[in-house]
Amino acid sequence: MRKVFIAGNWKMNMTHLETMKFLEEFGFKFGNKNKCDIAVCPPFTALRSAMTVINDDNLEIKLGAQNMYFETKGAFTGEISPDMLKALNVEYVILGHSERRQYFNETDKLINKKVKAVFENKLKPILCIGETIDIRESGREKEFVIGQLTDCLDSVDREDIVNITIAYEPIWAIGTGKTATSEDANNMCSAIRAKIAELYSSDVANAVRIQYGGSVKPSNISELMNMPDIDGALVGGASLKADDFLAIINY
Ligand code: PGA
């Protein structure tokens, strides 16, 4: 019922030339025989090149951005607006990634403004939430993650919310090689779905896709995808190697 959604978060990697080379190679091997939705999220400077290869080679790959500002235009030096992304065929926008929270002080309040701006502009957010190792060891991870979810979705409309993707990314599993066990990941994804049902409705909760992220690789993707509440993955490191990303998609 929920179509699997696998997205590659390239973070601060790949020039526009490397992006073209990657997508040409990837597109050739991938051959559009995918059973799931696929997106790549290159840095802003490579979006235009990614768009060109995707269009020219007719690839069934969606484009995502890694961040966005909530204002439409104006004196916001260094920021990127929704219109700028739409002009490049961007469909998804990653918001609230733990690296943005940690290094750029993004708060749930700011992320909430961005979520609303993404919807106002008919884009689709991939909203990242997840706990630190300290929080998990203290046993407060559910309370914390559900708190992030609630604050980031504050006054988001019911009609919009079905188009959100939630990425549950425990911070201690990102880029560390440590994955949450598939049971732990699924437990949290179920708790997220239950909260969405409470905030909206069970129909909405059944429609929303929830990804797991944090050291997803070819060797652990099948086990994660066998879990009932995990609908896909947000892949960092392994999405930078065409063969690994392909193996993940063909799990
Ligand atoms: P990772 O990153 O797959 O390299 O752990 C995931 C992410 O940060 O989205």
PDB file of C-alpha atoms and ligand atoms in Angstrom:
ATOM      1  CA  MET A   1       0.000   0.000   0.000  1.00  0.00           C
ATOM      2  CA  ARG A   2       2.813   2.405   0.880  1.00  0.00           C
ATOM      3  CA  LYS A   3       5.339   2.480  -1.948  1.00  0.00           C
ATOM      4  CA  VAL A   4       8.904   1.960  -0.760  1.00  0.00           C
ATOM      5  CA  PHE A   5      10.949   5.166  -0.893  1.00  0.00           C
ATOM      6  CA  ILE A   6      14.747   5.136  -0.928  1.00  0.00           C
ATOM      7  CA  ALA A   7      16.584   8.454  -0.953  1.00  0.00           C
ATOM      8  CA  GLY A   8      20.291   9.216  -1.116  1.00  0.00           C
ATOM      9  CA  ASN A   9      21.511  12.095   1.033  1.00  0.00           C
ATOM     10  CA  TRP A  10      24.820  13.064  -0.514  1.00  0.00           C
ATOM     11  CA  LYS A  11      25.586  15.669   2.172  1.00  0.00           C
ATOM     12  CA  MET A  12      28.556  17.933   1.262  1.00  0.00           C
ATOM     13  CA  ASN A  13      29.926  15.594  -1.391  1.00  0.00           C
ATOM     14  CA  MET A  14      30.140  15.669  -5.218  1.00  0.00           C
ATOM     15  CA  THR A  15      30.878  18.587  -7.518  1.00  0.00           C
ATOM     16  CA  HIS A  16      28.509  19.138 -10.420  1.00  0.00           C
ATOM     17  CA  LEU A  17      30.867  17.198 -12.706  1.00  0.00           C
ATOM     18  CA  GLU A  18      31.097  14.262 -10.299  1.00  0.00           C
ATOM     19  CA  THR A  19      27.316  14.333 -10.057  1.00  0.00           C
ATOM     20  CA  MET A  20      26.917  14.000 -13.822  1.00  0.00           C
ATOM     21  CA  LYS A  21      29.389  11.149 -13.953  1.00  0.00           C
ATOM     22  CA  PHE A  22      27.690   9.367 -11.063  1.00  0.00           C
ATOM     23  CA  LEU A  23      24.180   9.682 -12.482  1.00  0.00           C
ATOM     24  CA  GLU A  24      25.250   8.612 -15.956  1.00  0.00           C
ATOM     25  CA  GLU A  25      26.888   5.473 -14.567  1.00  0.00           C
ATOM     26  CA  PHE A  26      24.091   4.823 -12.109  1.00  0.00           C
ATOM     27  CA  GLY A  27      21.396   5.413 -14.716  1.00  0.00           C
ATOM     28  CA  PHE A  28      23.055   3.008 -17.117  1.00  0.00           C
ATOM     29  CA  LYS A  29      23.175   0.187 -14.553  1.00  0.00           C
ATOM     30  CA  PHE A  30      19.830   0.917 -12.996  1.00  0.00           C
ATOM     31  CA  GLY A  31      17.784   0.707 -16.164  1.00  0.00           C
ATOM     32  CA  ASN A  32      14.493   2.017 -14.706  1.00  0.00           C
ATOM     33  CA  LYS A  33      13.333  -1.381 -13.522  1.00  0.00           C
ATOM     34  CA  ASN A  34      12.791  -0.197 -10.006  1.00  0.00           C
ATOM     35  CA  LYS A  35       9.917  -1.223  -7.800  1.00  0.00           C
ATOM     36  CA  CYS A  36      10.336   1.710  -5.449  1.00  0.00           C
ATOM     37  CA  ASP A  37      10.491   5.504  -5.506  1.00  0.00           C
ATOM     38  CA  ILE A  38      14.066   6.725  -5.678  1.00  0.00           C
ATOM     39  CA  ALA A  39      15.475  10.166  -4.998  1.00  0.00           C
ATOM     40  CA  VAL A  40      18.950  11.641  -4.860  1.00  0.00           C
ATOM     41  CA  CYS A  41      19.689  14.784  -2.843  1.00  0.00           C
ATOM     42  CA  PRO A  42      22.901  16.386  -4.142  1.00  0.00           C
ATOM     43  CA  PRO A  43      24.296  19.695  -2.854  1.00  0.00           C
ATOM     44  CA  PHE A  44      22.590  22.832  -4.248  1.00  0.00           C
ATOM     45  CA  THR A  45      25.462  23.463  -6.667  1.00  0.00           C
ATOM     46  CA  ALA A  46      24.899  20.112  -8.390  1.00  0.00           C
ATOM     47  CA  LEU A  47      21.100  20.197  -8.694  1.00  0.00           C
ATOM     48  CA  ARG A  48      21.099  21.745 -12.148  1.00  0.00           C
ATOM     49  CA  SER A  49      23.525  19.132 -13.497  1.00  0.00           C
ATOM     50  CA  ALA A  50      21.565  16.331 -11.848  1.00  0.00           C
ATOM     51  CA  MET A  51      18.364  17.652 -13.421  1.00  0.00           C
ATOM     52  CA  THR A  52      19.982  17.679 -16.870  1.00  0.00           C
ATOM     53  CA  VAL A  53      21.173  14.053 -16.674  1.00  0.00           C
ATOM     54  CA  ILE A  54      17.876  12.834 -15.212  1.00  0.00           C
ATOM     55  CA  ASN A  55      15.923  14.549 -18.026  1.00  0.00           C
ATOM     56  CA  ASP A  56      18.285  13.682 -20.865  1.00  0.00           C
ATOM     57  CA  ASP A  57      18.604  10.024 -19.877  1.00  0.00           C
ATOM     58  CA  ASN A  58      14.939   9.763 -18.896  1.00  0.00           C
ATOM     59  CA  LEU A  59      15.769   8.327 -15.473  1.00  0.00           C
ATOM     60  CA  GLU A  60      13.055   7.456 -12.979  1.00  0.00           C
ATOM     61  CA  ILE A  61      14.869   9.286 -10.238  1.00  0.00           C
ATOM     62  CA  LYS A  62      13.427  12.207  -8.280  1.00  0.00           C
ATOM     63  CA  LEU A  63      15.493  15.096  -7.152  1.00  0.00           C
ATOM     64  CA  GLY A  64      15.714  16.287  -3.565  1.00  0.00           C
ATOM     65  CA  ALA A  65      17.451  19.184  -1.837  1.00  0.00           C
ATOM     66  CA  GLN A  66      19.184  18.924   1.537  1.00  0.00           C
ATOM     67  CA  ASN A  67      17.754  22.115   3.017  1.00  0.00           C
ATOM     68  CA  MET A  68      15.682  25.185   2.141  1.00  0.00           C
ATOM     69  CA  TYR A  69      14.863  28.551   3.662  1.00  0.00           C
ATOM     70  CA  PHE A  70      11.246  29.352   4.518  1.00  0.00           C
ATOM     71  CA  GLU A  71      11.104  32.842   2.945  1.00  0.00           C
ATOM     72  CA  THR A  72      10.249  33.304  -0.732  1.00  0.00           C
ATOM     73  CA  LYS A  73      12.936  35.820  -1.685  1.00  0.00           C
ATOM     74  CA  GLY A  74      14.898  38.793  -0.435  1.00  0.00           C
ATOM     75  CA  ALA A  75      17.840  39.756   1.743  1.00  0.00           C
ATOM     76  CA  PHE A  76      18.793  36.363   3.187  1.00  0.00           C
ATOM     77  CA  THR A  77      22.412  35.992   2.136  1.00  0.00           C
ATOM     78  CA  GLY A  78      23.440  32.429   1.493  1.00  0.00           C
ATOM     79  CA  GLU A  79      19.945  30.937   1.587  1.00  0.00           C
ATOM     80  CA  ILE A  80      17.946  29.060  -1.076  1.00  0.00           C
ATOM     81  CA  SER A  81      14.213  29.591  -1.662  1.00  0.00           C
ATOM     82  CA  PRO A  82      11.428  27.149  -2.586  1.00  0.00           C
ATOM     83  CA  ASP A  83      11.064  28.756  -6.049  1.00  0.00           C
ATOM     84  CA  MET A  84      14.740  28.229  -6.788  1.00  0.00           C
ATOM     85  CA  LEU A  85      14.351  24.542  -6.016  1.00  0.00           C
ATOM     86  CA  LYS A  86      11.133  24.144  -7.984  1.00  0.00           C
ATOM     87  CA  ALA A  87      12.799  25.686 -11.030  1.00  0.00           C
ATOM     88  CA  LEU A  88      15.246  22.769 -10.914  1.00  0.00           C
ATOM     89  CA  ASN A  89      12.531  20.069 -10.773  1.00  0.00           C
ATOM     90  CA  VAL A  90      13.212  19.405  -7.112  1.00  0.00           C
ATOM     91  CA  GLU A  91      10.372  17.447  -5.520  1.00  0.00           C
ATOM     92  CA  TYR A  92      11.693  16.565  -2.054  1.00  0.00           C
ATOM     93  CA  VAL A  93      13.449  18.640   0.588  1.00  0.00           C
ATOM     94  CA  ILE A  94      15.294  17.084   3.527  1.00  0.00           C
ATOM     95  CA  LEU A  95      14.554  19.131   6.646  1.00  0.00           C
ATOM     96  CA  GLY A  96      15.851  18.926  10.176  1.00  0.00           C
ATOM     97  CA  HIS A  97      18.753  16.612   9.480  1.00  0.00           C
ATOM     98  CA  SER A  98      20.705  16.040  12.699  1.00  0.00           C
ATOM     99  CA  GLU A  99      23.809  17.637  11.138  1.00  0.00           C
ATOM    100  CA  ARG A 100      21.817  20.850  10.539  1.00  0.00           C
ATOM    101  CA  ARG A 101      20.542  20.713  14.087  1.00  0.00           C
ATOM    102  CA  GLN A 102      24.026  20.072  15.500  1.00  0.00           C
ATOM    103  CA  TYR A 103      26.263  22.338  13.402  1.00  0.00           C
ATOM    104  CA  PHE A 104      23.828  25.054  12.319  1.00  0.00           C
ATOM    105  CA  ASN A 105      21.677  25.276  15.447  1.00  0.00           C
ATOM    106  CA  GLU A 106      18.415  24.447  13.707  1.00  0.00           C
ATOM    107  CA  THR A 107      15.588  24.117  16.186  1.00  0.00           C
ATOM    108  CA  ASP A 108      12.235  22.347  15.933  1.00  0.00           C
ATOM    109  CA  LYS A 109      10.638  25.792  15.706  1.00  0.00           C
ATOM    110  CA  LEU A 110      12.683  26.766  12.646  1.00  0.00           C
ATOM    111  CA  ILE A 111      12.197  23.334  11.085  1.00  0.00           C
ATOM    112  CA  ASN A 112       8.429  23.706  11.576  1.00  0.00           C
ATOM    113  CA  LYS A 113       8.496  26.966   9.568  1.00  0.00           C
ATOM    114  CA  LYS A 114      10.423  25.204   6.833  1.00  0.00           C
ATOM    115  CA  VAL A 115       7.997  22.238   6.784  1.00  0.00           C
ATOM    116  CA  LYS A 116       5.101  24.659   6.296  1.00  0.00           C
ATOM    117  CA  ALA A 117       6.957  26.584   3.579  1.00  0.00           C
ATOM    118  CA  VAL A 118       7.748  23.337   1.759  1.00  0.00           C
ATOM    119  CA  PHE A 119       4.038  22.444   1.705  1.00  0.00           C
ATOM    120  CA  GLU A 120       2.924  25.957   0.727  1.00  0.00           C
ATOM    121  CA  ASN A 121       5.174  25.574  -2.287  1.00  0.00           C
ATOM    122  CA  LYS A 122       3.890  22.124  -3.226  1.00  0.00           C
ATOM    123  CA  LEU A 123       7.190  20.453  -2.441  1.00  0.00           C
ATOM    124  CA  LYS A 124       7.474  17.373  -0.184  1.00  0.00           C
ATOM    125  CA  PRO A 125       9.467  17.325   3.035  1.00  0.00           C
ATOM    126  CA  ILE A 126      11.620  14.475   4.286  1.00  0.00           C
ATOM    127  CA  LEU A 127      11.562  15.368   7.959  1.00  0.00           C
ATOM    128  CA  CYS A 128      14.450  13.918   9.984  1.00  0.00           C
ATOM    129  CA  ILE A 129      14.098  13.144  13.662  1.00  0.00           C
ATOM    130  CA  GLY A 130      16.226  11.035  15.993  1.00  0.00           C
ATOM    131  CA  GLU A 131      17.852  10.804  19.389  1.00  0.00           C
ATOM    132  CA  THR A 132      21.457  11.034  20.615  1.00  0.00           C
ATOM    133  CA  ILE A 133      23.181   8.104  22.291  1.00  0.00           C
ATOM    134  CA  ASP A 134      22.813   9.794  25.706  1.00  0.00           C
ATOM    135  CA  ILE A 135      19.073  10.034  25.292  1.00  0.00           C
ATOM    136  CA  ARG A 136      18.814   6.414  24.184  1.00  0.00           C
ATOM    137  CA  GLU A 137      20.930   5.197  27.088  1.00  0.00           C
ATOM    138  CA  SER A 138      18.722   7.121  29.505  1.00  0.00           C
ATOM    139  CA  GLY A 139      15.653   5.361  28.060  1.00  0.00           C
ATOM    140  CA  ARG A 140      13.945   8.589  26.993  1.00  0.00           C
ATOM    141  CA  GLU A 141      14.263   8.078  23.220  1.00  0.00           C
ATOM    142  CA  LYS A 142      10.552   7.702  22.422  1.00  0.00           C
ATOM    143  CA  GLU A 143       9.513  10.727  24.422  1.00  0.00           C
ATOM    144  CA  PHE A 144      12.286  12.758  22.751  1.00  0.00           C
ATOM    145  CA  VAL A 145      11.612  11.686  19.154  1.00  0.00           C
ATOM    146  CA  ILE A 146       7.843  12.079  19.533  1.00  0.00           C
ATOM    147  CA  GLY A 147       8.468  15.549  20.988  1.00  0.00           C
ATOM    148  CA  GLN A 148      10.526  16.502  17.910  1.00  0.00           C
ATOM    149  CA  LEU A 149       7.794  15.136  15.634  1.00  0.00           C
ATOM    150  CA  THR A 150       5.031  17.042  17.412  1.00  0.00           C
ATOM    151  CA  ASP A 151       6.936  20.342  17.428  1.00  0.00           C
ATOM    152  CA  CYS A 152       8.032  20.060  13.792  1.00  0.00           C
ATOM    153  CA  LEU A 153       4.443  19.333  12.686  1.00  0.00           C
ATOM    154  CA  ASP A 154       2.846  22.111  14.727  1.00  0.00           C
ATOM    155  CA  SER A 155      -0.170  23.484  12.770  1.00  0.00           C
ATOM    156  CA  VAL A 156       0.684  21.547   9.608  1.00  0.00           C
ATOM    157  CA  ASP A 157      -2.553  20.871   7.657  1.00  0.00           C
ATOM    158  CA  ARG A 158      -4.185  17.520   7.377  1.00  0.00           C
ATOM    159  CA  GLU A 159      -4.327  17.671   3.553  1.00  0.00           C
ATOM    160  CA  ASP A 160      -0.596  18.265   3.391  1.00  0.00           C
ATOM    161  CA  ILE A 161       0.628  15.740   5.877  1.00  0.00           C
ATOM    162  CA  VAL A 162       0.037  12.668   3.681  1.00  0.00           C
ATOM    163  CA  ASN A 163       2.832  13.991   1.466  1.00  0.00           C
ATOM    164  CA  ILE A 164       5.438  14.065   4.209  1.00  0.00           C
ATOM    165  CA  THR A 165       8.134  11.430   4.603  1.00  0.00           C
ATOM    166  CA  ILE A 166       9.501  11.007   8.108  1.00  0.00           C
ATOM    167  CA  ALA A 167      13.089   9.796   8.372  1.00  0.00           C
ATOM    168  CA  TYR A 168      13.870   8.237  11.729  1.00  0.00           C
ATOM    169  CA  GLU A 169      17.626   8.598  12.103  1.00  0.00           C
ATOM    170  CA  PRO A 170      19.141   7.754  15.480  1.00  0.00           C
ATOM    171  CA  ILE A 171      22.138  10.108  15.620  1.00  0.00           C
ATOM    172  CA  TRP A 172      24.418   7.440  17.069  1.00  0.00           C
ATOM    173  CA  ALA A 173      23.869   5.338  13.930  1.00  0.00           C
ATOM    174  CA  ILE A 174      24.666   8.068  11.369  1.00  0.00           C
ATOM    175  CA  GLY A 175      27.984   7.570   9.605  1.00  0.00           C
ATOM    176  CA  THR A 176      29.217   5.329  12.434  1.00  0.00           C
ATOM    177  CA  GLY A 177      28.684   1.916  10.893  1.00  0.00           C
ATOM    178  CA  LYS A 178      26.358   1.088  13.810  1.00  0.00           C
ATOM    179  CA  THR A 179      22.783   0.415  12.773  1.00  0.00           C
ATOM    180  CA  ALA A 180      19.863   0.252  15.128  1.00  0.00           C
ATOM    181  CA  THR A 181      18.570  -3.324  15.263  1.00  0.00           C
ATOM    182  CA  SER A 182      15.701  -3.695  12.848  1.00  0.00           C
ATOM    183  CA  GLU A 183      13.393  -4.287  15.856  1.00  0.00           C
ATOM    184  CA  ASP A 184      14.495  -1.057  17.573  1.00  0.00           C
ATOM    185  CA  ALA A 185      14.151   0.890  14.331  1.00  0.00           C
ATOM    186  CA  ASN A 186      10.717  -0.579  13.685  1.00  0.00           C
ATOM    187  CA  ASN A 187       9.601   0.109  17.260  1.00  0.00           C
ATOM    188  CA  MET A 188      10.372   3.774  16.877  1.00  0.00           C
ATOM    189  CA  CYS A 189       8.758   3.919  13.422  1.00  0.00           C
ATOM    190  CA  SER A 190       5.593   2.351  14.922  1.00  0.00           C
ATOM    191  CA  ALA A 191       5.591   4.944  17.711  1.00  0.00           C
ATOM    192  CA  ILE A 192       5.931   7.709  15.104  1.00  0.00           C
ATOM    193  CA  ARG A 193       3.020   6.266  13.124  1.00  0.00           C
ATOM    194  CA  ALA A 194       0.887   5.995  16.251  1.00  0.00           C
ATOM    195  CA  LYS A 195       1.562   9.657  17.060  1.00  0.00           C
ATOM    196  CA  ILE A 196       0.596  10.705  13.512  1.00  0.00           C
ATOM    197  CA  ALA A 197      -2.662   8.754  13.957  1.00  0.00           C
ATOM    198  CA  GLU A 198      -3.284  10.618  17.191  1.00  0.00           C
ATOM    199  CA  LEU A 199      -2.473  14.043  15.686  1.00  0.00           C
ATOM    200  CA  TYR A 200      -4.330  13.440  12.396  1.00  0.00           C
ATOM    201  CA  SER A 201      -6.099  10.118  11.756  1.00  0.00           C
ATOM    202  CA  SER A 202      -5.289   6.475  11.246  1.00  0.00           C
ATOM    203  CA  ASP A 203      -5.866   6.864   7.489  1.00  0.00           C
ATOM    204  CA  VAL A 204      -3.240   9.582   7.386  1.00  0.00           C
ATOM    205  CA  ALA A 205      -0.876   7.520   9.543  1.00  0.00           C
ATOM    206  CA  ASN A 206      -1.291   4.524   7.239  1.00  0.00           C
ATOM    207  CA  ALA A 207      -0.436   6.642   4.201  1.00  0.00           C
ATOM    208  CA  VAL A 208       2.659   8.437   5.545  1.00  0.00           C
ATOM    209  CA  ARG A 209       5.991   6.866   4.619  1.00  0.00           C
ATOM    210  CA  ILE A 210       8.566   6.415   7.348  1.00  0.00           C
ATOM    211  CA  GLN A 211      12.185   5.810   6.411  1.00  0.00           C
ATOM    212  CA  TYR A 212      14.992   4.539   8.582  1.00  0.00           C
ATOM    213  CA  GLY A 213      18.398   6.201   8.254  1.00  0.00           C
ATOM    214  CA  GLY A 214      21.776   5.538   9.853  1.00  0.00           C
ATOM    215  CA  SER A 215      24.463   3.331   8.295  1.00  0.00           C
ATOM    216  CA  VAL A 216      22.093   1.680   5.826  1.00  0.00           C
ATOM    217  CA  LYS A 217      24.123  -0.514   3.472  1.00  0.00           C
ATOM    218  CA  PRO A 218      23.614  -3.404   1.052  1.00  0.00           C
ATOM    219  CA  SER A 219      24.142  -5.917   3.883  1.00  0.00           C
ATOM    220  CA  ASN A 220      21.421  -4.625   6.230  1.00  0.00           C
ATOM    221  CA  ILE A 221      18.754  -3.170   3.930  1.00  0.00           C
ATOM    222  CA  SER A 222      16.692  -6.385   3.489  1.00  0.00           C
ATOM    223  CA  GLU A 223      16.312  -6.949   7.197  1.00  0.00           C
ATOM    224  CA  LEU A 224      15.215  -3.342   7.749  1.00  0.00           C
ATOM    225  CA  MET A 225      12.781  -3.454   4.838  1.00  0.00           C
ATOM    226  CA  ASN A 226      11.175  -6.615   6.201  1.00  0.00           C
ATOM    227  CA  MET A 227       9.843  -4.610   9.114  1.00  0.00           C
ATOM    228  CA  PRO A 228       6.187  -3.573   8.848  1.00  0.00           C
ATOM    229  CA  ASP A 229       6.593   0.096   9.764  1.00  0.00           C
ATOM    230  CA  ILE A 230       9.772   0.821   7.804  1.00  0.00           C
ATOM    231  CA  ASP A 231       8.853   2.058   4.324  1.00  0.00           C
ATOM    232  CA  GLY A 232      12.256   2.933   2.984  1.00  0.00           C
ATOM    233  CA  ALA A 233      15.640   4.387   3.814  1.00  0.00           C
ATOM    234  CA  LEU A 234      17.524   7.655   3.868  1.00  0.00           C
ATOM    235  CA  VAL A 235      21.012   6.612   2.855  1.00  0.00           C
ATOM    236  CA  GLY A 236      24.123   8.734   3.390  1.00  0.00           C
ATOM    237  CA  GLY A 237      27.570   7.203   2.792  1.00  0.00           C
ATOM    238  CA  ALA A 238      26.374   4.199   0.775  1.00  0.00           C
ATOM    239  CA  SER A 239      24.461   6.436  -1.655  1.00  0.00           C
ATOM    240  CA  LEU A 240      27.762   7.887  -2.908  1.00  0.00           C
ATOM    241  CA  LYS A 241      28.825   4.611  -4.502  1.00  0.00           C
ATOM    242  CA  ALA A 242      26.705   3.712  -7.517  1.00  0.00           C
ATOM    243  CA  ASP A 243      27.030  -0.060  -6.930  1.00  0.00           C
ATOM    244  CA  ASP A 244      26.109   0.156  -3.254  1.00  0.00           C
ATOM    245  CA  PHE A 245      23.158   2.446  -3.875  1.00  0.00           C
ATOM    246  CA  LEU A 246      21.977   0.122  -6.632  1.00  0.00           C
ATOM    247  CA  ALA A 247      22.276  -2.907  -4.338  1.00  0.00           C
ATOM    248  CA  ILE A 248      20.224  -1.068  -1.707  1.00  0.00           C
ATOM    249  CA  ILE A 249      17.498  -0.222  -4.203  1.00  0.00           C
ATOM    250  CA  ASN A 250      17.421  -3.825  -5.418  1.00  0.00           C
ATOM    251  CA  TYR A 251      17.424  -5.212  -1.870  1.00  0.00           C
TER     252      TYR A 251
HETATM  253  P1  PGA B   1      24.733   7.374   6.782  1.00  0.00           P
HETATM  254  O1  PGA B   1      23.901   8.764   6.825  1.00  0.00           O
HETATM  255  O2  PGA B   1      23.948   6.432   5.903  1.00  0.00           O
HETATM  256  O3  PGA B   1      26.071   7.731   6.214  1.00  0.00           O
HETATM  257  O4  PGA B   1      24.808   6.867   8.195  1.00  0.00           O
HETATM  258  C1  PGA B   1      22.507   8.793   6.875  1.00  0.00           C
HETATM  259  C2  PGA B   1      22.020  10.222   6.948  1.00  0.00           C
HETATM  260  O5  PGA B   1      22.646  11.022   7.648  1.00  0.00           O
HETATM  261  O6  PGA B   1      20.999  10.583   6.325  1.00  0.00           O
END
